Amino acid sequence: MKMSCLKGTTISFSCLKLAFPSYPSSFQNLPFRRTIKPLSAALQTSPATSPSTTKAEDQVARSHWKAAIDFKWIKDNKEAVAANIRNRNSDADLELVLQLYDRFFNLQKEVERVRGERNAVANKMKGKMEQSQRQRLIEEGKNLKEGLIALEEDLLKLNDKLQLEAQRIPNMTHPNVPIGGEDSSMTRKLVGSAPEFSFPVKDHLELGKELCLFDFDTAAEVSGSKFYYLKNDAVLLEMALVNWTLSEVMKRGFTPLTTPELVRSSVVEKCGFQPRGNNTQVYSIEDSDQCLIGTAEIPVGGLHMDSILAETLLPLKYVAFSHCFRTEAGAAGSATRGLYRVHQFSKVEMFIFCRPEESEHYHEELIKIEEDMFSSLGLHFKTLDMASEDLGAPAYRKFDVEAWMPGLERFGEISSASNCTDYQSRRLGIRYRPSEAPVASPKSSKGNLAPPLFVHTLNATACAVPRMIICLLENYQQEDGSILIPEPLRPFMGGRSVISRKL
Amino acid sequence: MKMGCLNGTTISLSCLKLAFPSYPSSFQNLPFRRTIKPLSAAVQTSPATSPSTTKVEDQGARSHWKAAIDFKWIKDNKEAVAANIRNRNSDVDLELVLQLYDQFFNLQKEVERVRGERNAVANKMKGKMEQFERQRLIEEGALGTQLPLLCLLDTRVLHAGKNLKEGLIALEEDLLKLNDKLQLEAQRIPNMTHPHVPIGGEDSSMTTKLVGSAPEFSFPVKDHLELGKELCLFDFDTAAEVSGSKFYYLKNDAVLLEMALVNWTLSEVMKRGFTPLTTPELVRSSIVEKCGFQPRGNNTQVYSIEDSDQCLIGTAEIPVGGLHMDSILAETLLPLKYVAFSHCFRTEAGAAGSATRGLYRVHQFSKVEMFIFCRSEDSEHYHEELIKIEEDMFSSLGLHFKILDMASEDLGAPAYRKFDVEAWMPGLERFGEISSASNCTDYQSRRLGIRYRPLEAPVASPRKSKSNLAPPQFVHTLNATACAVPRMIICLLENYQQEDGSILIPEPLRPFMGGRSVISRKS
């Protein structure tokens, strides 16, 4: 088991400085009307124990954050970015972003010019001079200062607007990704075959009812529709799935985690999810800046937020167990029966931080792990290279796994593996320092240290418990309504081989 | 393993009808200005799949609910209730409750009298009679369907008839408001207290048993934070950035230790005949209230969801208590014993001081909880059973702990009696609470509407129309911690630390950690 203590070797730095374009460091000391608290203040505070400090932290975290978007690259690759926005069916306004960036760029130069003048005046004041001349310089300095304050405030506002628009630009797309809507997604692989039944097939709801495995009706009264209790052997099946998955993924060198399930909404945003708005999938906490996580991808992505990792630590591979909460706003239709689409579920999630040149390799590794695990459970499934319009904004490429669900009589998604390249790391501020500087730069004052680069992040479902329960119940049902337990899970269910009514 | 499918055998009944005093069933059809939706509407709806139906359900659940408080008993036992309120250090105003109840009682009689008059008028209408008489009665009863006829009639009589109906509407509305006020005050009355419970504050809690002895160390003892840091088991610093203070990641062997604790606990408690559950962790705030917790207010321990009526559970006691809400159970099903695994979420508002280091007081944690529904005469017995299970489990982990009969002022409103277990934590250098077992008698069941039908009717009553069915009685509920994971991790790390900073894994957990016997830096 791999057990490196990471915190000791990471270097913390401010998020504000990470942002490109960057502010001069003196900026934050100016007397703005709007209170601008640098995020770094929150980040560098050690964890507070008194309630009052906690509150201050929360307020700071509510401030804007800036993504380190490479505007120069976007400008230089305008055609490709525009084509990508079209291919992803995104409504990002590239022209507006570039206009705002040009204005920002010019205003920034203007601010620097005025600041230079003011410094020149301040320097002149140091010498001896006549009273009238000093008075004139004071007057001039005052005017310059007021002008500078106004300009700097404009610059901040412009940057906010630029960020708002630019953060909507989706990640670029892998050249092999099929362009188009869901129908264009390409089957990469078909594994196993559908089980044949000599008796009428039941769906998981019917099977679960007979075996007393779920209670949706009471949960609807206690919590709301699409909530559920797991009962009896379903509880043991969930534990077995989680335990088996953790142990399988840990064997492959992943570090196990459990995570907070309440996170600041800024972290949700930095991972590329929208915690607010009418159609949000995210539950927010009243009178707080916190949200419930929809996936452990969010707290695991946040694990190395605002840090520079040593290259030798990469890749960092994690496997996290968490409960996930989703509003499922707007979800309706036939795909919502029983356990298929629910507000709360257990999930084991894989996450990798790696060097950019390795992310494609690890993407393949993740889908291979999924394939191995679902194969060993004897499922019939296909892996898909998802089409461009089906990718979330953070994904560069996404492989879905859809398994055969005989009761629902269709393939259903059971997992998803995404390469997010540097989309999340530019928002979360996660970089690494290459061990070897490419070329020793005499201009660099910091000796031979190579400039830090953004890591790539990847995430993949190892086991979404309710979907897996659907698969197991429907595929392993027997004529008498009992369920065979696949071999690999038996040691995690006390050696039992069957779920039946009478035990 | 016991596997009774309960839902099939329970009988659903409306919460409104359960409440005492009850409304006449015609009540809800009257045109009130205030919208009054009976809870039953929400409760009896089958789980909806379309978003629009969900919304209606949520609104229905936001209506008031009524606890089936036995006001007559309180009135008859006024002195005992008043003494209990004092002993529990509660600020409930019993005098106010009794005043409101008397007002309510009298107003209810008045409503029934007026309704009777009106019904008498309506009944006369049914018989054949002369047209003139019929028209006069129509006026008197102000029957809406016959309105066109009214214009022919003497306006003086019309006025009198209208007054009867309007008077009733006004009275009934007053009755509703009065009942709301009565419920608001009366729901704050704490449960009665077991005669053996020591009266007083926390210091009066009585140690009933001391188990094991504190381990002796030949080296300087570390606390769990230090041990965890060296073994890379927690990350509080990053969690403070990502989520807030008092959140944490578990890493490496701490994850396996959590899974082992949960798996071992579930398997131990299931062996003793408990049915395993996982539960929703978001519940309607009314359920939280019915279990005796306060989901609102400045010092609430409960996280609420924005733009919703839902809360995060602070304990699985809440969704498990709700499992048989608004139902009458067959006596043969009792006792119902459940063991539930859930994550728990608490704001810990107001919590501060030395007891909050590391994993001791955190916003989110895993917990395995036991819960029993039983006949009233059995609850003391099952309370002993629950504390015995806790004792057995903590003993088999080799912990040094004491069991406390908690003092009256330390009981939450629902508890009739509470046994806490406090275990020795060598690093923190004190005993710390690791579990709690409460007998809530009928406090929660009167709010959740959970009754059972005794098999034998006490005396066959010839007047009863429903043959030999005995009247349903409220069940008793009990809850007890089987394993609060972070507190248990504190105990295991601090008690089983070795000189080299490694941790011995107690025997019973080893099969659940792949046979390993030690947590060390290199493993």
Short mmCIF file of C-alpha atoms in Angstrom, two decimals, chain A residues 46-328:
data_model
loop_
_atom_site.label_atom_id
_atom_site.label_comp_id
_atom_site.label_asym_id
_atom_site.label_seq_id
_atom_site.Cartn_x
_atom_site.Cartn_y
_atom_site.Cartn_z
CA SER A 46 -4.65 28.06 9.65
CA PRO A 47 -7.88 26.15 10.35
CA ALA A 48 -9.83 28.23 12.81
CA THR A 49 -11.44 26.86 15.92
CA SER A 50 -13.39 29.88 17.13
CA PRO A 51 -16.78 30.53 15.51
CA SER A 52 -15.96 34.18 14.75
CA THR A 53 -12.89 33.34 12.70
CA THR A 54 -14.81 30.66 10.84
CA LYS A 55 -17.34 33.25 9.81
CA ALA A 56 -14.66 35.58 8.48
CA GLU A 57 -13.20 32.69 6.49
CA ASP A 58 -16.56 31.93 4.97
CA GLN A 59 -17.00 35.52 3.89
CA VAL A 60 -13.62 35.65 2.28
CA ALA A 61 -14.35 32.46 0.39
CA ARG A 62 -17.45 34.09 -1.01
CA SER A 63 -15.26 36.61 -2.88
CA HIS A 64 -14.62 36.16 -6.54
CA TRP A 65 -12.01 33.73 -7.61
CA LYS A 66 -10.08 33.89 -10.82
CA ALA A 67 -9.34 31.11 -13.24
CA ALA A 68 -5.83 31.17 -14.67
CA ILE A 69 -7.12 31.22 -18.22
CA ASP A 70 -4.45 31.50 -20.91
CA PHE A 71 -5.96 34.41 -22.86
CA LYS A 72 -2.92 34.83 -25.05
CA TRP A 73 -3.25 31.22 -26.22
CA ILE A 74 -6.97 31.70 -26.90
CA LYS A 75 -6.22 34.84 -28.93
CA ASP A 76 -3.50 33.08 -30.90
CA ASN A 77 -5.81 30.08 -31.56
CA LYS A 78 -9.03 31.94 -32.12
CA GLU A 79 -10.26 29.82 -35.03
CA ALA A 80 -9.71 26.53 -33.21
CA VAL A 81 -11.36 27.81 -30.05
CA ALA A 82 -14.37 29.09 -32.02
CA ALA A 83 -14.75 25.76 -33.82
CA ASN A 84 -14.51 23.94 -30.49
CA ILE A 85 -17.22 26.14 -28.95
CA ARG A 86 -19.45 25.24 -31.93
CA ASN A 87 -18.62 21.53 -31.68
CA ARG A 88 -19.41 21.47 -27.97
CA ASN A 89 -22.71 23.28 -28.55
CA SER A 90 -21.60 25.88 -26.02
CA ASP A 91 -23.07 29.37 -25.81
CA ALA A 92 -19.79 30.98 -24.77
CA ASP A 93 -19.28 34.29 -26.62
CA LEU A 94 -15.69 34.16 -27.85
CA GLU A 95 -15.83 37.55 -29.60
CA LEU A 96 -16.93 39.21 -26.37
CA VAL A 97 -14.19 37.46 -24.42
CA LEU A 98 -11.53 38.67 -26.84
CA GLN A 99 -12.92 42.21 -26.85
CA LEU A 100 -12.94 42.28 -23.05
CA TYR A 101 -9.44 40.87 -22.98
CA ASP A 102 -8.13 43.56 -25.34
CA ARG A 103 -9.75 46.26 -23.24
CA PHE A 104 -8.36 44.69 -20.11
CA PHE A 105 -4.91 44.43 -21.64
CA ASN A 106 -4.91 48.10 -22.69
CA LEU A 107 -6.32 49.32 -19.40
CA GLN A 108 -3.69 47.35 -17.55
CA LYS A 109 -0.96 49.08 -19.56
CA GLU A 110 -2.58 52.45 -18.83
CA VAL A 111 -2.65 51.68 -15.11
CA GLU A 112 1.01 50.77 -15.22
CA ARG A 113 1.83 54.02 -17.07
CA VAL A 114 -0.02 56.19 -14.52
CA ARG A 115 1.51 54.26 -11.65
CA GLY A 116 4.92 54.92 -13.15
CA GLU A 117 4.22 58.66 -13.37
CA ARG A 118 3.08 58.71 -9.78
CA ASN A 119 6.20 56.94 -8.65
CA ALA A 120 8.29 59.42 -10.59
CA VAL A 121 6.56 62.30 -8.81
CA ALA A 122 7.03 60.60 -5.46
CA ASN A 123 10.73 60.17 -6.21
CA LYS A 124 11.11 63.86 -7.15
CA MET A 125 9.61 64.82 -3.79
CA LYS A 126 12.54 63.21 -2.01
CA GLY A 127 14.96 65.96 -3.12
CA LYS A 128 15.26 69.49 -1.75
CA MET A 129 13.06 72.06 -3.49
CA GLU A 130 11.20 75.29 -3.08
CA GLN A 131 7.92 75.37 -1.20
CA SER A 132 5.91 76.31 -4.33
CA GLN A 133 7.46 73.56 -6.37
CA ARG A 134 6.77 71.04 -3.58
CA GLN A 135 3.18 72.23 -3.43
CA ARG A 136 2.83 71.72 -7.18
CA LEU A 137 4.26 68.20 -6.92
CA ILE A 138 1.92 67.37 -4.03
CA GLU A 139 -1.02 68.57 -6.12
CA GLU A 140 0.18 66.61 -9.12
CA GLY A 141 0.72 63.49 -7.02
CA LYS A 142 -2.76 63.81 -5.55
CA ASN A 143 -4.38 64.05 -8.98
CA LEU A 144 -2.39 61.10 -10.26
CA LYS A 145 -3.35 59.07 -7.22
CA GLU A 146 -7.06 59.76 -7.63
CA GLY A 147 -6.90 58.96 -11.30
CA LEU A 148 -5.02 55.77 -10.52
CA ILE A 149 -7.60 54.67 -7.97
CA ALA A 150 -10.41 55.12 -10.48
CA LEU A 151 -8.47 53.27 -13.18
CA GLU A 152 -7.59 50.40 -10.90
CA GLU A 153 -11.20 50.04 -9.90
CA ASP A 154 -12.22 49.94 -13.56
CA LEU A 155 -9.57 47.31 -14.14
CA LEU A 156 -10.97 45.12 -11.39
CA LYS A 157 -14.50 45.40 -12.72
CA LEU A 158 -13.32 44.65 -16.22
CA ASN A 159 -11.44 41.60 -14.98
CA ASP A 160 -14.57 40.34 -13.20
CA LYS A 161 -16.55 40.68 -16.42
CA LEU A 162 -13.79 39.04 -18.44
CA GLN A 163 -13.65 36.11 -16.00
CA LEU A 164 -17.41 35.71 -16.01
CA GLU A 165 -17.46 35.34 -19.79
CA ALA A 166 -14.20 33.46 -20.22
CA GLN A 167 -14.98 30.85 -17.54
CA ARG A 168 -17.80 29.65 -19.78
CA ILE A 169 -15.41 28.60 -22.53
CA PRO A 170 -15.31 24.78 -22.55
CA ASN A 171 -12.12 22.77 -22.53
CA MET A 172 -10.64 21.93 -25.93
CA THR A 173 -11.56 18.54 -27.38
CA HIS A 174 -9.45 15.48 -28.12
CA PRO A 175 -9.04 15.10 -31.92
CA ASN A 176 -10.51 11.57 -31.85
CA VAL A 177 -13.75 12.64 -30.13
CA PRO A 178 -16.72 12.26 -32.51
CA ILE A 179 -18.29 15.62 -33.32
CA GLY A 180 -22.03 15.90 -32.72
CA GLY A 181 -24.82 15.01 -30.32
CA GLU A 182 -25.36 11.94 -28.16
CA ASP A 183 -26.11 9.75 -31.18
CA SER A 184 -22.64 10.41 -32.54
CA SER A 185 -20.97 8.80 -29.52
CA MET A 186 -18.83 5.90 -30.69
CA THR A 187 -18.75 2.44 -29.18
CA ARG A 188 -15.12 1.62 -28.43
CA LYS A 189 -15.66 -1.85 -27.11
CA LEU A 190 -18.42 -4.35 -26.44
CA VAL A 191 -17.76 -6.77 -23.57
CA GLY A 192 -19.62 -9.98 -22.68
CA SER A 193 -23.08 -10.84 -23.84
CA ALA A 194 -26.59 -10.38 -22.48
CA PRO A 195 -27.69 -13.20 -20.16
CA GLU A 196 -30.46 -15.43 -21.49
CA PHE A 197 -33.41 -16.20 -19.30
CA SER A 198 -35.80 -19.12 -19.54
CA PHE A 199 -38.39 -17.30 -17.45
CA PRO A 200 -40.07 -13.89 -17.49
CA VAL A 201 -37.52 -11.28 -16.46
CA LYS A 202 -38.27 -8.86 -13.62
CA ASP A 203 -36.83 -5.40 -13.13
CA HIS A 204 -34.85 -4.45 -10.02
CA LEU A 205 -37.86 -2.76 -8.42
CA GLU A 206 -39.93 -5.91 -8.55
CA LEU A 207 -37.03 -8.10 -7.45
CA GLY A 208 -36.17 -5.69 -4.65
CA LYS A 209 -39.76 -5.57 -3.45
CA GLU A 210 -39.96 -9.36 -3.20
CA LEU A 211 -36.66 -9.53 -1.35
CA CYS A 212 -37.44 -6.54 0.90
CA LEU A 213 -34.38 -4.68 -0.32
CA PHE A 214 -35.72 -1.12 -0.76
CA ASP A 215 -38.34 1.19 0.66
CA PHE A 216 -39.14 4.05 -1.71
CA ASP A 217 -42.66 4.70 -0.40
CA THR A 218 -41.65 5.55 3.15
CA ALA A 219 -38.68 7.57 1.91
CA ALA A 220 -41.09 9.63 -0.22
CA GLU A 221 -42.98 10.51 2.97
CA VAL A 222 -39.92 11.10 5.12
CA SER A 223 -37.70 12.85 2.56
CA GLY A 224 -39.34 13.25 -0.85
CA SER A 225 -39.64 11.31 -4.07
CA LYS A 226 -36.51 9.60 -5.45
CA PHE A 227 -35.15 8.96 -1.96
CA TYR A 228 -34.95 5.40 -0.61
CA TYR A 229 -33.98 3.19 2.27
CA LEU A 230 -31.83 0.16 1.52
CA LYS A 231 -32.84 -2.78 3.71
CA ASN A 232 -31.59 -6.22 4.62
CA ASP A 233 -29.26 -7.73 2.01
CA ALA A 234 -29.20 -4.53 -0.05
CA VAL A 235 -27.24 -2.93 2.80
CA LEU A 236 -24.77 -5.81 2.76
CA LEU A 237 -24.55 -5.64 -1.02
CA GLU A 238 -23.74 -1.93 -0.84
CA MET A 239 -21.04 -2.54 1.77
CA ALA A 240 -19.64 -5.44 -0.26
CA LEU A 241 -19.51 -3.32 -3.43
CA VAL A 242 -17.77 -0.47 -1.64
CA ASN A 243 -15.30 -2.72 0.16
CA TRP A 244 -14.51 -4.77 -2.93
CA THR A 245 -14.10 -1.69 -5.12
CA LEU A 246 -11.83 0.05 -2.63
CA SER A 247 -9.68 -3.02 -2.28
CA GLU A 248 -9.46 -3.57 -6.06
CA VAL A 249 -8.54 0.02 -6.82
CA MET A 250 -6.08 0.24 -3.91
CA LYS A 251 -4.31 -2.84 -5.31
CA ARG A 252 -3.62 -0.71 -8.36
CA GLY A 253 -1.77 1.90 -6.31
CA PHE A 254 -4.54 4.36 -5.46
CA THR A 255 -4.62 6.06 -2.03
CA PRO A 256 -8.00 5.66 -0.27
CA LEU A 257 -9.90 8.68 1.01
CA THR A 258 -13.17 9.66 2.58
CA THR A 259 -14.08 13.27 1.93
CA PRO A 260 -16.15 16.14 3.28
CA GLU A 261 -19.59 16.06 1.65
CA LEU A 262 -20.19 19.75 2.33
CA VAL A 263 -17.84 22.06 0.42
CA ARG A 264 -17.63 25.77 -0.29
CA SER A 265 -19.48 26.69 -3.46
CA SER A 266 -16.31 28.23 -4.92
CA VAL A 267 -14.71 24.79 -4.98
CA VAL A 268 -17.75 23.41 -6.81
CA GLU A 269 -17.36 26.19 -9.39
CA LYS A 270 -13.63 25.63 -9.76
CA CYS A 271 -14.31 21.99 -10.64
CA GLY A 272 -16.56 23.21 -13.45
CA PHE A 273 -20.01 22.70 -11.87
CA GLN A 274 -22.70 25.36 -11.43
CA PRO A 275 -23.85 25.47 -7.80
CA ARG A 276 -26.47 28.18 -8.45
CA GLY A 277 -29.28 28.84 -10.89
CA ASN A 278 -32.64 27.31 -11.69
CA ASN A 279 -31.44 24.05 -13.14
CA THR A 280 -28.60 23.41 -10.75
CA GLN A 281 -27.90 19.83 -9.73
CA VAL A 282 -26.44 21.11 -6.47
CA TYR A 283 -28.12 21.30 -3.05
CA SER A 284 -27.06 24.48 -1.23
CA ILE A 285 -27.06 24.98 2.53
CA GLU A 286 -29.25 27.78 3.86
CA ASP A 287 -27.46 30.86 5.27
CA SER A 288 -24.10 29.45 4.27
CA ASP A 289 -21.67 29.32 1.39
CA GLN A 290 -21.62 25.51 1.46
CA CYS A 291 -23.07 22.94 -0.94
CA LEU A 292 -23.53 19.19 -0.83
CA ILE A 293 -21.20 17.40 -3.22
CA GLY A 294 -22.69 15.69 -6.27
CA THR A 295 -19.50 13.64 -6.65
CA ALA A 296 -16.29 13.07 -4.68
CA GLU A 297 -14.49 14.53 -7.72
CA ILE A 298 -15.09 17.94 -6.09
CA PRO A 299 -13.45 17.45 -2.66
CA VAL A 300 -10.69 15.30 -4.19
CA GLY A 301 -10.01 17.97 -6.82
CA GLY A 302 -9.77 20.42 -3.92
CA LEU A 303 -7.24 18.26 -2.08
CA HIS A 304 -4.25 19.99 -3.72
CA MET A 305 -5.90 23.33 -4.36
CA ASP A 306 -3.50 26.28 -4.53
CA SER A 307 -0.31 24.33 -4.33
CA ILE A 308 2.78 23.48 -6.32
CA LEU A 309 3.54 19.77 -6.20
CA ALA A 310 6.97 18.22 -6.61
CA GLU A 311 7.16 16.41 -9.96
CA THR A 312 8.37 13.27 -8.20
CA LEU A 313 5.01 13.01 -6.43
CA LEU A 314 3.14 12.69 -9.73
CA PRO A 315 1.01 10.88 -10.63
CA LEU A 316 -1.15 11.18 -7.52
CA LYS A 317 -3.85 8.53 -7.63
CA TYR A 318 -6.78 8.62 -5.22
CA VAL A 319 -9.83 6.47 -4.68
CA ALA A 320 -12.52 8.19 -2.61
CA PHE A 321 -15.68 6.85 -1.02
CA SER A 322 -18.45 9.37 -0.45
CA HIS A 323 -22.17 9.86 -0.47
CA CYS A 324 -23.33 12.06 -3.35
CA PHE A 325 -26.35 14.37 -3.46
CA ARG A 326 -28.06 15.64 -6.61
CA THR A 327 -31.27 17.63 -7.07
CA GLU A 328 -31.83 15.95 -10.47
#
